[in-house]
XYZ file of C-alpha atoms in Angstrom:
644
model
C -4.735 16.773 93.065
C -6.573 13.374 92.390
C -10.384 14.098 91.360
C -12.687 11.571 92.327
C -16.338 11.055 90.671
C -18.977 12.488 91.311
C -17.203 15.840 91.850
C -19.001 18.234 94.185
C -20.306 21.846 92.221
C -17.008 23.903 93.249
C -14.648 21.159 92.471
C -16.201 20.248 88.999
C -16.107 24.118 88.415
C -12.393 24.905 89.317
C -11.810 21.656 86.860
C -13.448 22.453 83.744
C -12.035 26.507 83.983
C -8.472 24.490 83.560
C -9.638 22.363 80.507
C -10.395 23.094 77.102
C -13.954 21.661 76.021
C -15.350 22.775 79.529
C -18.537 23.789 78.358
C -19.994 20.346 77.769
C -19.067 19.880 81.422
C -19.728 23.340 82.829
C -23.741 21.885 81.622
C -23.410 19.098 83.515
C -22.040 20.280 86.437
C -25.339 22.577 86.648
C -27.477 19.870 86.313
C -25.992 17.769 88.959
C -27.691 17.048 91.919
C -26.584 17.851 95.246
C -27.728 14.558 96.427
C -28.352 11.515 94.090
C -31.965 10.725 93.684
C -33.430 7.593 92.138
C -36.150 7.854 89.727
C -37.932 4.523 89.318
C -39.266 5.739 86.166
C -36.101 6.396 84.545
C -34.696 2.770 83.998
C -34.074 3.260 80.465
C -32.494 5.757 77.532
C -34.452 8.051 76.403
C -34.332 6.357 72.823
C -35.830 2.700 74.335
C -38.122 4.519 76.476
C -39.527 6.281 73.465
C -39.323 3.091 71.598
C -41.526 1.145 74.231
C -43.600 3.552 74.556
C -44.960 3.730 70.939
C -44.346 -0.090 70.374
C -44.014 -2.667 72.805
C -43.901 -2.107 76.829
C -41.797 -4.678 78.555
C -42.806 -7.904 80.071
C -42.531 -9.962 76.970
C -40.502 -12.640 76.721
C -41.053 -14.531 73.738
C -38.359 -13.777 71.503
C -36.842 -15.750 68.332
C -33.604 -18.062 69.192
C -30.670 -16.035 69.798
C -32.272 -12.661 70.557
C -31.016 -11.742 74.182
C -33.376 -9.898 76.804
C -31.689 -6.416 77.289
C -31.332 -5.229 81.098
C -32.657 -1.439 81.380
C -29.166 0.133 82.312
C -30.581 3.515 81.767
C -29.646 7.312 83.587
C -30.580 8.010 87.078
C -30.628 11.723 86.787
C -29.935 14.465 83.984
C -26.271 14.580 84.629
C -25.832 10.669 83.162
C -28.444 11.230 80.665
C -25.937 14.214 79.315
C -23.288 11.594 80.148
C -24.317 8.717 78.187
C -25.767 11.627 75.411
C -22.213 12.587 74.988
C -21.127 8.833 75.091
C -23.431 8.110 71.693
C -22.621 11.459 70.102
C -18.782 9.823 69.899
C -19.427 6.762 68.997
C -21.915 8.203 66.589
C -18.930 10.289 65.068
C -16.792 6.713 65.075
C -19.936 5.314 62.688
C -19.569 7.865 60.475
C -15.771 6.637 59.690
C -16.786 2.787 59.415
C -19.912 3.724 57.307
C -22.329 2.614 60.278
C -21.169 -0.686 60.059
C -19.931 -2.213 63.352
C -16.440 -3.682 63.313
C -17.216 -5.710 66.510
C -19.877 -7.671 64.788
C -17.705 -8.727 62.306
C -14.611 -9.668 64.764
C -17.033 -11.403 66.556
C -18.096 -13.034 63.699
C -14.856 -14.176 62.455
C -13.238 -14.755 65.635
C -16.011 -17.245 66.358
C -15.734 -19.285 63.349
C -11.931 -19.315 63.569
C -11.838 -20.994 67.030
C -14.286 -23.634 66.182
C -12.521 -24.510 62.954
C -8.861 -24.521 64.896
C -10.109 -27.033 66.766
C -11.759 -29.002 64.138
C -8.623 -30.986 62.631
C -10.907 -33.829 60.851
C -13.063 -30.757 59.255
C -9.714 -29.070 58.400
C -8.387 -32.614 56.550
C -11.841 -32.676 54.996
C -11.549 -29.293 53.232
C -7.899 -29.789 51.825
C -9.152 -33.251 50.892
C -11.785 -31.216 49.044
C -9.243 -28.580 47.938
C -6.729 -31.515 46.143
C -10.056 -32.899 44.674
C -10.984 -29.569 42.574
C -7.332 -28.689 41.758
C -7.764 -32.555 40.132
C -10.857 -31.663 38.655
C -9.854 -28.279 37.274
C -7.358 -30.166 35.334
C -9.131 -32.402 33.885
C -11.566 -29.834 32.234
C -8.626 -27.648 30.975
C -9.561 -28.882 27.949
C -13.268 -28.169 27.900
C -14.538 -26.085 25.305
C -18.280 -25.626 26.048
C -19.181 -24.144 29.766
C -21.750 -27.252 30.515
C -18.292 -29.133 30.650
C -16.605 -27.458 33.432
C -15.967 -28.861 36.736
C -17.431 -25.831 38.105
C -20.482 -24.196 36.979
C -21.955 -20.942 38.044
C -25.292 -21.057 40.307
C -28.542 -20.860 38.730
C -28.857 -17.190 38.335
C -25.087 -16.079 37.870
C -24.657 -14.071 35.102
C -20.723 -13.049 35.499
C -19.694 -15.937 33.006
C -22.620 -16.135 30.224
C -20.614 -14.824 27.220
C -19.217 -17.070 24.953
C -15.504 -15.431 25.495
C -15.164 -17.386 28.791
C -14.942 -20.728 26.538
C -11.730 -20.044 25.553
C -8.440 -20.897 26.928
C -7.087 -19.333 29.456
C -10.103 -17.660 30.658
C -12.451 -20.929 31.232
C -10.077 -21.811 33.534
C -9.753 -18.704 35.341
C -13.403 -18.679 35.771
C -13.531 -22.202 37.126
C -10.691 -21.415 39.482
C -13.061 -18.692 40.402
C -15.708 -20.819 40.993
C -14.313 -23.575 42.673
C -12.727 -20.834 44.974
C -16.341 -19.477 46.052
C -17.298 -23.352 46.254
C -14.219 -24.127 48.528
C -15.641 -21.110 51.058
C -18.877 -22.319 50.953
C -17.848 -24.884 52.368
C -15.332 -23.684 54.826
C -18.005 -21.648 56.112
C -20.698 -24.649 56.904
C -21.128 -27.005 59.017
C -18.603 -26.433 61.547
C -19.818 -27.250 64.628
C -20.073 -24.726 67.652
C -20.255 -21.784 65.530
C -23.262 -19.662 65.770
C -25.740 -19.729 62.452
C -25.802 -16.018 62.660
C -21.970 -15.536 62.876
C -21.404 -18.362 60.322
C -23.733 -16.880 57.843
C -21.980 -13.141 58.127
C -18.401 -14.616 57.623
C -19.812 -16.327 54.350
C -20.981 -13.593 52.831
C -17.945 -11.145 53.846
C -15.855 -14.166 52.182
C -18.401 -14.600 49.258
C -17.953 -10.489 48.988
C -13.915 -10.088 48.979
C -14.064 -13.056 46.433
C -16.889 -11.633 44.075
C -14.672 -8.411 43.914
C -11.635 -10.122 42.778
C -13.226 -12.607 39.788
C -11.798 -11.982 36.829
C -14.713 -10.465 35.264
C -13.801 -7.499 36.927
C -10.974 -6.663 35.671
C -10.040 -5.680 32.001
C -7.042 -8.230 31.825
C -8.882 -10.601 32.728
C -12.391 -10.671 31.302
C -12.756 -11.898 27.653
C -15.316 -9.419 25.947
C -13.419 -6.409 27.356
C -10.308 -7.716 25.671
C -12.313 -8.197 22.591
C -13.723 -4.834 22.710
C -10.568 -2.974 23.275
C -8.954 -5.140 19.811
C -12.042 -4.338 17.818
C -11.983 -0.619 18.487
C -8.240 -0.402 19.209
C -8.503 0.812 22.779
C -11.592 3.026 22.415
C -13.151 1.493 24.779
C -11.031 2.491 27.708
C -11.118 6.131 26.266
C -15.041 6.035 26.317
C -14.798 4.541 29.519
C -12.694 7.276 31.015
C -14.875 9.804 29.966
C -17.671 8.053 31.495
C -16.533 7.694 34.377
C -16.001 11.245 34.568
C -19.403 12.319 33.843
C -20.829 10.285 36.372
C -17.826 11.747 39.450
C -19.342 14.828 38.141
C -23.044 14.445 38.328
C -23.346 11.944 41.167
C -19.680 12.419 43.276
C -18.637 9.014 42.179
C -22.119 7.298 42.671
C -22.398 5.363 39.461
C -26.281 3.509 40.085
C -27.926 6.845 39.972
C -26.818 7.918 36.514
C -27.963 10.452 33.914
C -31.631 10.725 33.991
C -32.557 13.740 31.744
C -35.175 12.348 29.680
C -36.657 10.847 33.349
C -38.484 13.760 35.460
C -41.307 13.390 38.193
C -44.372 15.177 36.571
C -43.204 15.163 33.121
C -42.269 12.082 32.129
C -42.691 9.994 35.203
C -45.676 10.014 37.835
C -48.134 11.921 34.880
C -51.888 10.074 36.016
C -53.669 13.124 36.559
C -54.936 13.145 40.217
C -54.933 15.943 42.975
C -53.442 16.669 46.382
C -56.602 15.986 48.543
C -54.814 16.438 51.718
C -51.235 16.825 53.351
C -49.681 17.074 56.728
C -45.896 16.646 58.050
C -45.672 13.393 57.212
C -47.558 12.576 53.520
C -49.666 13.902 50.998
C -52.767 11.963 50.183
C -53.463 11.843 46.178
C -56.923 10.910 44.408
C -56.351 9.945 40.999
C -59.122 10.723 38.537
C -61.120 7.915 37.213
C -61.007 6.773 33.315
C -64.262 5.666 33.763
C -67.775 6.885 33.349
C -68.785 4.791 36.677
C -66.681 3.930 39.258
C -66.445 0.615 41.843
C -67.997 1.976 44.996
C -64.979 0.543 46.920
C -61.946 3.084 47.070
C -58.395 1.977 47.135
C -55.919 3.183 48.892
C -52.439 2.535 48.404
C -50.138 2.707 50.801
C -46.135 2.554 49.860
C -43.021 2.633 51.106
C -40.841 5.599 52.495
C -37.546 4.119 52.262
C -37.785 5.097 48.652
C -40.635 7.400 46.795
C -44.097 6.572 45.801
C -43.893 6.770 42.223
C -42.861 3.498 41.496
C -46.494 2.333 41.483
C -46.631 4.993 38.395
C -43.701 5.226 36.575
C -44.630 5.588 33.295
C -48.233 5.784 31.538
C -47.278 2.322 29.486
C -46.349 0.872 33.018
C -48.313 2.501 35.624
C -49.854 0.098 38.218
C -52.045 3.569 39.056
C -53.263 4.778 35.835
C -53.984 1.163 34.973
C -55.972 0.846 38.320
C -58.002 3.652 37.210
C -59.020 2.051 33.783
C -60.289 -0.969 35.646
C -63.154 1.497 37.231
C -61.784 1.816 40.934
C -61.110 5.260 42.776
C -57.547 5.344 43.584
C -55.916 6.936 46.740
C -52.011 7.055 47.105
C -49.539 8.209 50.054
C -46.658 10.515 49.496
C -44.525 10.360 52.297
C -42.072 13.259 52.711
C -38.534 13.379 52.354
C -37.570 13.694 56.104
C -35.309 15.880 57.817
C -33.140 16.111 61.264
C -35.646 18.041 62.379
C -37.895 15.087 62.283
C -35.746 12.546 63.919
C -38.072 11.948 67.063
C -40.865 10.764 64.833
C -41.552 7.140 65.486
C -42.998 3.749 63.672
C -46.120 4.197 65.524
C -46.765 7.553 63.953
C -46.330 6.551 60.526
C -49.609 4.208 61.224
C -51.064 6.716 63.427
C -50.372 10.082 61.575
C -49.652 8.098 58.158
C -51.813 5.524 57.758
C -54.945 5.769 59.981
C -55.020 9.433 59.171
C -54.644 8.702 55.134
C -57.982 6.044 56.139
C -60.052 8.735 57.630
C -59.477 11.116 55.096
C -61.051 8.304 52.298
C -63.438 7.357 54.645
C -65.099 11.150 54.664
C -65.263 11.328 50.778
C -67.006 7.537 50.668
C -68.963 7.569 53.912
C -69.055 3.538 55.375
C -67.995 2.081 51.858
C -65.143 0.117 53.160
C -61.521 0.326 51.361
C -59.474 -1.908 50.297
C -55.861 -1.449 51.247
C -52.644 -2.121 48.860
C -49.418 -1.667 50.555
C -45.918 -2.249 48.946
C -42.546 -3.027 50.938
C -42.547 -1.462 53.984
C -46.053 0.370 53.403
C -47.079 -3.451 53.381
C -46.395 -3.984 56.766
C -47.279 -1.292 58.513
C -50.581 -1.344 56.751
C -50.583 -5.281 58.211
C -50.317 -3.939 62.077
C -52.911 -1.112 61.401
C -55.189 -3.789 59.851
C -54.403 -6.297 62.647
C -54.874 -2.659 65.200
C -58.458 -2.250 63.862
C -59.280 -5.758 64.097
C -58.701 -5.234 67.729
C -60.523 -2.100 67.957
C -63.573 -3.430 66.168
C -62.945 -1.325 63.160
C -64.134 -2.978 60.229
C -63.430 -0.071 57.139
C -60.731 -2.430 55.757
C -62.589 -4.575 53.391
C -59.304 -6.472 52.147
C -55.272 -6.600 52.296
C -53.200 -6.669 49.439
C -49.313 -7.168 50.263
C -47.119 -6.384 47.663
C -43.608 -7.888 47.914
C -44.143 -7.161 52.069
C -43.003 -8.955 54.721
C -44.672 -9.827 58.088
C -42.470 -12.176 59.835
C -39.128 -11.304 59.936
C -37.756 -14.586 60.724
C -36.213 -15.565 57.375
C -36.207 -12.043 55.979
C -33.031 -12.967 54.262
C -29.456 -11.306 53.598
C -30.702 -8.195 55.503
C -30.368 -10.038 58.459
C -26.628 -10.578 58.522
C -26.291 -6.503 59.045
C -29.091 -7.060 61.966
C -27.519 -7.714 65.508
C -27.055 -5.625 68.898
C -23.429 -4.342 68.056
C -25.052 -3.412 64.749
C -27.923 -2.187 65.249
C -26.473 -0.077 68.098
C -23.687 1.628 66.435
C -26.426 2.530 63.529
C -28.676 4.126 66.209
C -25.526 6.021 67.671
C -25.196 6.770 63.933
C -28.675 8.307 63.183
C -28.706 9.961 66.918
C -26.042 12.400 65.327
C -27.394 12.595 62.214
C -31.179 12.797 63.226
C -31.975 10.362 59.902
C -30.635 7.658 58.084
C -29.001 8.738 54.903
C -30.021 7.204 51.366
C -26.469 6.393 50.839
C -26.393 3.949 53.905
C -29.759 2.102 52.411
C -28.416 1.872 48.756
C -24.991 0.629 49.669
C -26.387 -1.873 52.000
C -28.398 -2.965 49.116
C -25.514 -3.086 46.559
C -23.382 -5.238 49.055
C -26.556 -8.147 48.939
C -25.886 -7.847 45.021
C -22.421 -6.747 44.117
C -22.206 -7.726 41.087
C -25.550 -6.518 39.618
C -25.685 -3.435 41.206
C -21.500 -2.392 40.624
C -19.453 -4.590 39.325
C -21.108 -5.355 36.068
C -22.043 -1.604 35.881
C -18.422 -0.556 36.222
C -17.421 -2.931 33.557
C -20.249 -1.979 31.430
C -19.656 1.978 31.774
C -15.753 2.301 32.371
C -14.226 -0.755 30.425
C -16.251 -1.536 28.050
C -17.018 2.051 27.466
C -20.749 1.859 26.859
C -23.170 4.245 28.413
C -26.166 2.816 29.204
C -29.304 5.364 28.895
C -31.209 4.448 32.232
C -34.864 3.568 32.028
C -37.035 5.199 34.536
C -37.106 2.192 36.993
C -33.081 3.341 37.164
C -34.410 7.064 37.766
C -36.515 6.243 40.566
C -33.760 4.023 42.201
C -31.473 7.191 42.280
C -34.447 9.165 43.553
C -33.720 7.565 47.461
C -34.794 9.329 50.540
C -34.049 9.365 53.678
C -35.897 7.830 57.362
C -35.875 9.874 60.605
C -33.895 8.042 63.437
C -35.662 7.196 65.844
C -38.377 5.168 63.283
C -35.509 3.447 61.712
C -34.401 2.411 64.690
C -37.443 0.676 66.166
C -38.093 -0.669 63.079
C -35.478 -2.473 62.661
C -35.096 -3.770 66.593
C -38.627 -4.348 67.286
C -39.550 -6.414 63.512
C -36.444 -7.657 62.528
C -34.752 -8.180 65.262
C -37.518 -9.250 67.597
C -40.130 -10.454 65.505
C -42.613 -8.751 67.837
C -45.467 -8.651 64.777
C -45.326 -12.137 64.264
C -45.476 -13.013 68.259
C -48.139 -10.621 69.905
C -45.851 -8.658 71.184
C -46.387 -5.109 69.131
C -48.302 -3.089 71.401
C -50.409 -0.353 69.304
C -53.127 1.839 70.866
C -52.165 -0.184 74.396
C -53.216 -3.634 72.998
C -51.023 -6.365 71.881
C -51.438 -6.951 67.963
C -50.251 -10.126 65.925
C -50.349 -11.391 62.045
C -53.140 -13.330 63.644
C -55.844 -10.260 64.217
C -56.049 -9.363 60.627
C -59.369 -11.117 59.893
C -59.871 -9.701 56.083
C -59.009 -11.661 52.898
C -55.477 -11.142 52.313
C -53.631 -11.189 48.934
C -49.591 -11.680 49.078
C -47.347 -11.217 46.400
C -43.928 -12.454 46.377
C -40.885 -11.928 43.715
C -38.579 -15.147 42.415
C -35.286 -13.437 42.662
C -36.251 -10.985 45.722
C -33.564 -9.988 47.918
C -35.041 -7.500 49.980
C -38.189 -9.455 50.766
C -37.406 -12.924 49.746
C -40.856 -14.532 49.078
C -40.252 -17.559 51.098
C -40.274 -14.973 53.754
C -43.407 -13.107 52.679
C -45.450 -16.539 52.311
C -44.756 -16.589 56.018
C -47.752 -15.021 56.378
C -50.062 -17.813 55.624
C -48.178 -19.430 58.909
C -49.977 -16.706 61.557
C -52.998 -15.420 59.540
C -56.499 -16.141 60.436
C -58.424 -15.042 57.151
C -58.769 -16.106 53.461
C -55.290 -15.824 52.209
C -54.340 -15.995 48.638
C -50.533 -16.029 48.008
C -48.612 -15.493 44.077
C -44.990 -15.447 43.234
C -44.123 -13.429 40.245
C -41.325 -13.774 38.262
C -38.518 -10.859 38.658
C -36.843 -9.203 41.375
C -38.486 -6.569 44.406
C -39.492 -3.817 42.120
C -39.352 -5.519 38.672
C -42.057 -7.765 39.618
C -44.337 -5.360 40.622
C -43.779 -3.138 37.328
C -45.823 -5.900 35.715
C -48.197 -4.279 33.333
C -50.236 -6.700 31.030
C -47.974 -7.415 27.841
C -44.761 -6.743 29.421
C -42.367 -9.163 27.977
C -41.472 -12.320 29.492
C -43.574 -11.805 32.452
C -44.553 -14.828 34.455
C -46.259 -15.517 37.498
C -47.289 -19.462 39.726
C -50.830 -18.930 41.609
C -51.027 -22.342 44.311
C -53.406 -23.649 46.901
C -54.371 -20.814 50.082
C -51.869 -20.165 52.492
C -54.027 -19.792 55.141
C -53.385 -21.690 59.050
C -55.901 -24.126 58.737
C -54.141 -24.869 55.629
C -50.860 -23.496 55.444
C -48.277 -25.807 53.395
C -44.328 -24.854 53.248
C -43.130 -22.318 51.058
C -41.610 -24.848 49.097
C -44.335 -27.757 49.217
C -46.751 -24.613 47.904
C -44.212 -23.879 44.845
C -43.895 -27.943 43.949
C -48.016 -27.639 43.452
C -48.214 -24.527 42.335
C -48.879 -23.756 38.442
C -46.839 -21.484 36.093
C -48.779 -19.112 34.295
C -47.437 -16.527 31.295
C -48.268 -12.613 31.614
C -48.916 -10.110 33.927
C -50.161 -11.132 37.820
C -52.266 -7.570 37.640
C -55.774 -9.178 36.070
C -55.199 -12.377 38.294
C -55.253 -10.074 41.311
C -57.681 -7.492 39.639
C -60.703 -10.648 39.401
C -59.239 -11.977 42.964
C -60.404 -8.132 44.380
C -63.617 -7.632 42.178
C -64.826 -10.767 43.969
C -64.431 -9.605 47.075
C -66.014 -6.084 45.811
C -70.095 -4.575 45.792
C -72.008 -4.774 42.801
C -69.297 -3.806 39.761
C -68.885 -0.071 38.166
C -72.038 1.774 39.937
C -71.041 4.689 41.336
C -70.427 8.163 40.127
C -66.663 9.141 40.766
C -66.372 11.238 44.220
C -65.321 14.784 43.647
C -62.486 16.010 46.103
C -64.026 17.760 48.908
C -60.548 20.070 48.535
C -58.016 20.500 46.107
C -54.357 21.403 47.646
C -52.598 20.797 44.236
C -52.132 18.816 41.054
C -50.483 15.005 41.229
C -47.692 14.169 42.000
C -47.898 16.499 44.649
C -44.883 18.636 46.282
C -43.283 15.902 48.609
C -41.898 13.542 45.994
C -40.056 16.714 44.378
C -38.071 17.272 47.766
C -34.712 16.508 47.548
């Protein structure tokens, strides 16, 4: 007999005794109402009702171009909630077979840029036209012997076709044909007209991707010096190779970044500054460093980093420790330790990082200096949430935070980059289904979203290195910490990533903290920002954004080097660069590029630049006797960062 929806209690029970799986259903039948009620309160999922709660209640409506106001479509009574539970548990399971990435967004993607060029004919002519032209010019350089003679060249920055090998016949022209391949897509993929930016942008770099894996470097026929290498040792190299390749399915299931790291441990050989564990609860351990000095600036710093990968970084090394270096210069030094989370942790949200993370680590330095204000460093990701507490206190009329030091930290989200292509509402949703079964966000999904912004870097040239060219690279400890990823509960990656990339809330007023609106524009303390040349994660034309919305004194560098690279920028570290330029701040705020056109190039580390840029804005120099913890919970580095 027909069943028709909503089945009454009997009904739905003489159903699910005659199906397999009945359990789910038995539940819901038991929660079902005998007549449907309403709740006016319960116009959303539980997941964006948490998510407004702790960030930003609706009503806003300012949003950046393209980003669509959601209707609240949410569960009238327990039975949908189970319902649409059950619906994101499946298509949760479906993530895990695509690798959380949402084939929708890219059909969309493609299908819109296919209909716009179909009916395009003149752009079509155009790019055959443009086709003919470099098969013409390819020919006419099939006799060039030097690379600045090609009809193709590599972008500033491409590395794939340095060696001299690719001078030689036939493999200068295979890498032009390469080239003039990726420079025929380029083009393909702009300026068509009625595609979206967004969509157009996405089918680029999934182009740009298929064609980076198939360049000839890649592949031992192919590529010059592998050739060479396998004539000069009569094949060694592939033997080597083998075996290398081995060792690594072994020790890291096929992962090749992380490595072999035995000379690289936390405590031993990485993350030594002595310090303590001054405090700890379920989300961080707090670590005072002891000083080097006989008298200490009265100002503290704290140091706030980021989670999506451990705190260490900041002290890698004694020869390259931004910490133990910190603590020559006569300042107290404070660092967060976030821990490693697990399932059981997936409810925690953004907010609670600042409130339980950051505010708490605040209060804890505040007891041991009394009203000494602190001066606040955050990197990545500890950058910005240390922006909306700062921005929070302004608010609140809390004036501890004597300065803000952003290092490599975004803001505004609105050019944040190549990370946006994997940010849209198909996306974004099928990675929340994702986490919602998994109750976190695995490292693996973080590092290979990385490696797909920089392919070549971060696999290909390391599979040709280790398996074809059969040399095994020792890793340094920058490659240690790299393997050493964590993970991010769900629900705090998810409004993360919806309410500051893909809503920009920060950057519009829209971020409500404590039940007040907060914006770039409430931080009122000096601010320093550091950007990196070659960043990819926060690309510095994005991080000078904040100049555009701040209020204060704002002091903006670029360094030389990539997101970690150029903040592992001791004094004397070899070939280290930074430009210093005119303020950021709004009442003078001058384009990212107009700033780098003015800007001067200076040689060495960007530490004692920043080092006199805070002692100016510190008390009376080295006067203080160094605080003694009021409690000692362990030696530095601390338990968290061990956690696997």
């Amino acid at each position: 007999m027909p069943l028709r929806w909503p089945l009454s209690p009997p009904a739905a029970h003489l159903w699910i005794s005659s199906n397999s799986g009945g359990l789910l259903l038995r539940k819901l039948c038991q929660t079902m109402p005998k007549k449907r009620r309403v709740s006016l309160s319960s116009s959303e999922t539980k997941s964006s009702r948490a998510t407004r709660r702790s960030l930003s209640p609706p009503g806003s409506s300012s949003k950046d171009p393209g980003t669509e106001e959601r209707t609240p479509c949410g569960p009238q009574n327990q039975t949908e909630e189970l319902l649409r539970d059950l619906d994101q548990r499946l298509r949760g399971r479906f993530a895990r077979l695509t690798g959380g990435q949402s084939p929708w967004a890219a059909l969309q993607a493609w299908e819109d840029w296919l209909f716009h060029l179909s009916v395009s004919p003149a752009r079509q002519m155009e790019l055959w036209w443009r086709w003919s032209e470099a098969l013409k010019a390819l020919a006419e350089s099939s006799t060039a012997t030097e690379q600045k003679d090609w009809a193709f060249l590599p972008e500033p920055g491409d590395r794939r076709f340095r060696s001299a090998g690719w001078n030689r016949p036939p493999f200068h022209l295979l890498a032009q044909s390469h080239l003039a391949a990726e420079a025929q897509w380029r083009a393909a993929t702009s300026c068509i007209r009625g595609v979206t930016g967004h969509h157009a942008r996405r089918v680029a770099f999934m182009g740009s991707s298929v064609l980076n894996a198939f360049a000839p470097v890649n592949f031992a026929g192919t590529n010059p010096d592998v050739l060479d290498a396998a004539l000069a040792t009569g094949g060694r190299n592939f033997l080597e190779g083998m075996m290398n390749f081995w060792t690594d399915m072994a020790a890291q299931g096929g992962h090749t970044r992380s490595g072999e790291r035995p000379d690289w441990r936390v405590g031993e050989t990485m993350a030594t500054t002595e310090g303590h564990v001054v405090y700890r609860n379920d989300l961080f351990e707090l670590i005072q460093y002891a000083p080097r000095t006989e008298k200490v600036h009265p100002e503290p710093i704290l140091i706030v980093p980021a989670w999506i990968m451990k705190y260490y970084i900041l002290d890698l090394t004694p020869e390259d420790s931004y910490v133990r270096w910190l603590t020559s210069q006569g300042f107290t030094v404070y660092i967060m330790s976030w821990k490693n989370p697990g399932p059981e942790q997936r409810e925690t949200s953004f907010d609670d990082y600042r409130r339980y993370g950051v505010m708490e680590a605040l209060d804890v330095v505040s007891r041991a200096h009394g009203d000494t204000p602190i001066h606040g460093v955050g990197y990545c990701l500890g950058g910005t949430i240390l922006s909306i507490a700062a921005a929070a206190m302004n608010r609140q009329g809390d004036t501890r935070l004597a300065s803000l030091t952003l290092l490599a930290a975004q803001t505004d989200f609105r050019e944040a980059g190549e990370l946006l292509l994997f940010i849209d509402e198909s996306q974004l949703s099928l990675l929340e289904d994702l986490m919602h079964v998994e109750g976190t966000l695995d490292a693996r999904n973080m590092s290979g979203a990385f490696s797909m912004l920089r392919a070549h870097e971060m696999l290909y040239a390391r599979m040709v290195e280790r398996y074809m060219l059969g040399r095994m690279t020792k890793p340094g400890p920058l490659d240690a910490w790299l393997a050493d990823a964590t993970r991010m509960p769900a629900r705090m990656h998810g409004e993360y990533l919806r309410q500051l990339f893909m809503e920009n809330s920060f950057t519009h007023g829209e971020l409500s903290v404590d039940g007040e609106y907060v914006a770039v524009k409430n931080i009122q303390i000096p601010v320093f920002a550091l950007g990196a040349e070659r960043d990819h994660i926060a690309p510095w034309r994005s991080v000078h954004r904040i100049g555009l919305h701040g209020n204060s004194e704002m002091t903006f560098v670029l360094s030389g080097g990539g997101h970690n690279s150029s903040v592992v920028s001791p004094p004397g570290k070899a070939g280290a660069y930074y430009f210093t330029g005119p303020s950021i701040g709004m009442a003078r705020h001058i384009e990212p590029d107009a700033w780098l056109a003015a800007a001067g190039r200076k040689e060495g580390s960007w530490w004692p630049e920043w080092l006199a840029w805070l002692i100016a804005r510190t008390g009376s120099g080295q006067t203080a006797s160094p605080p003694v913890p009021s409690q000692i919970l362990g030696p530095a580095p601390g338990t968290y960062v061990l956690e696997a």
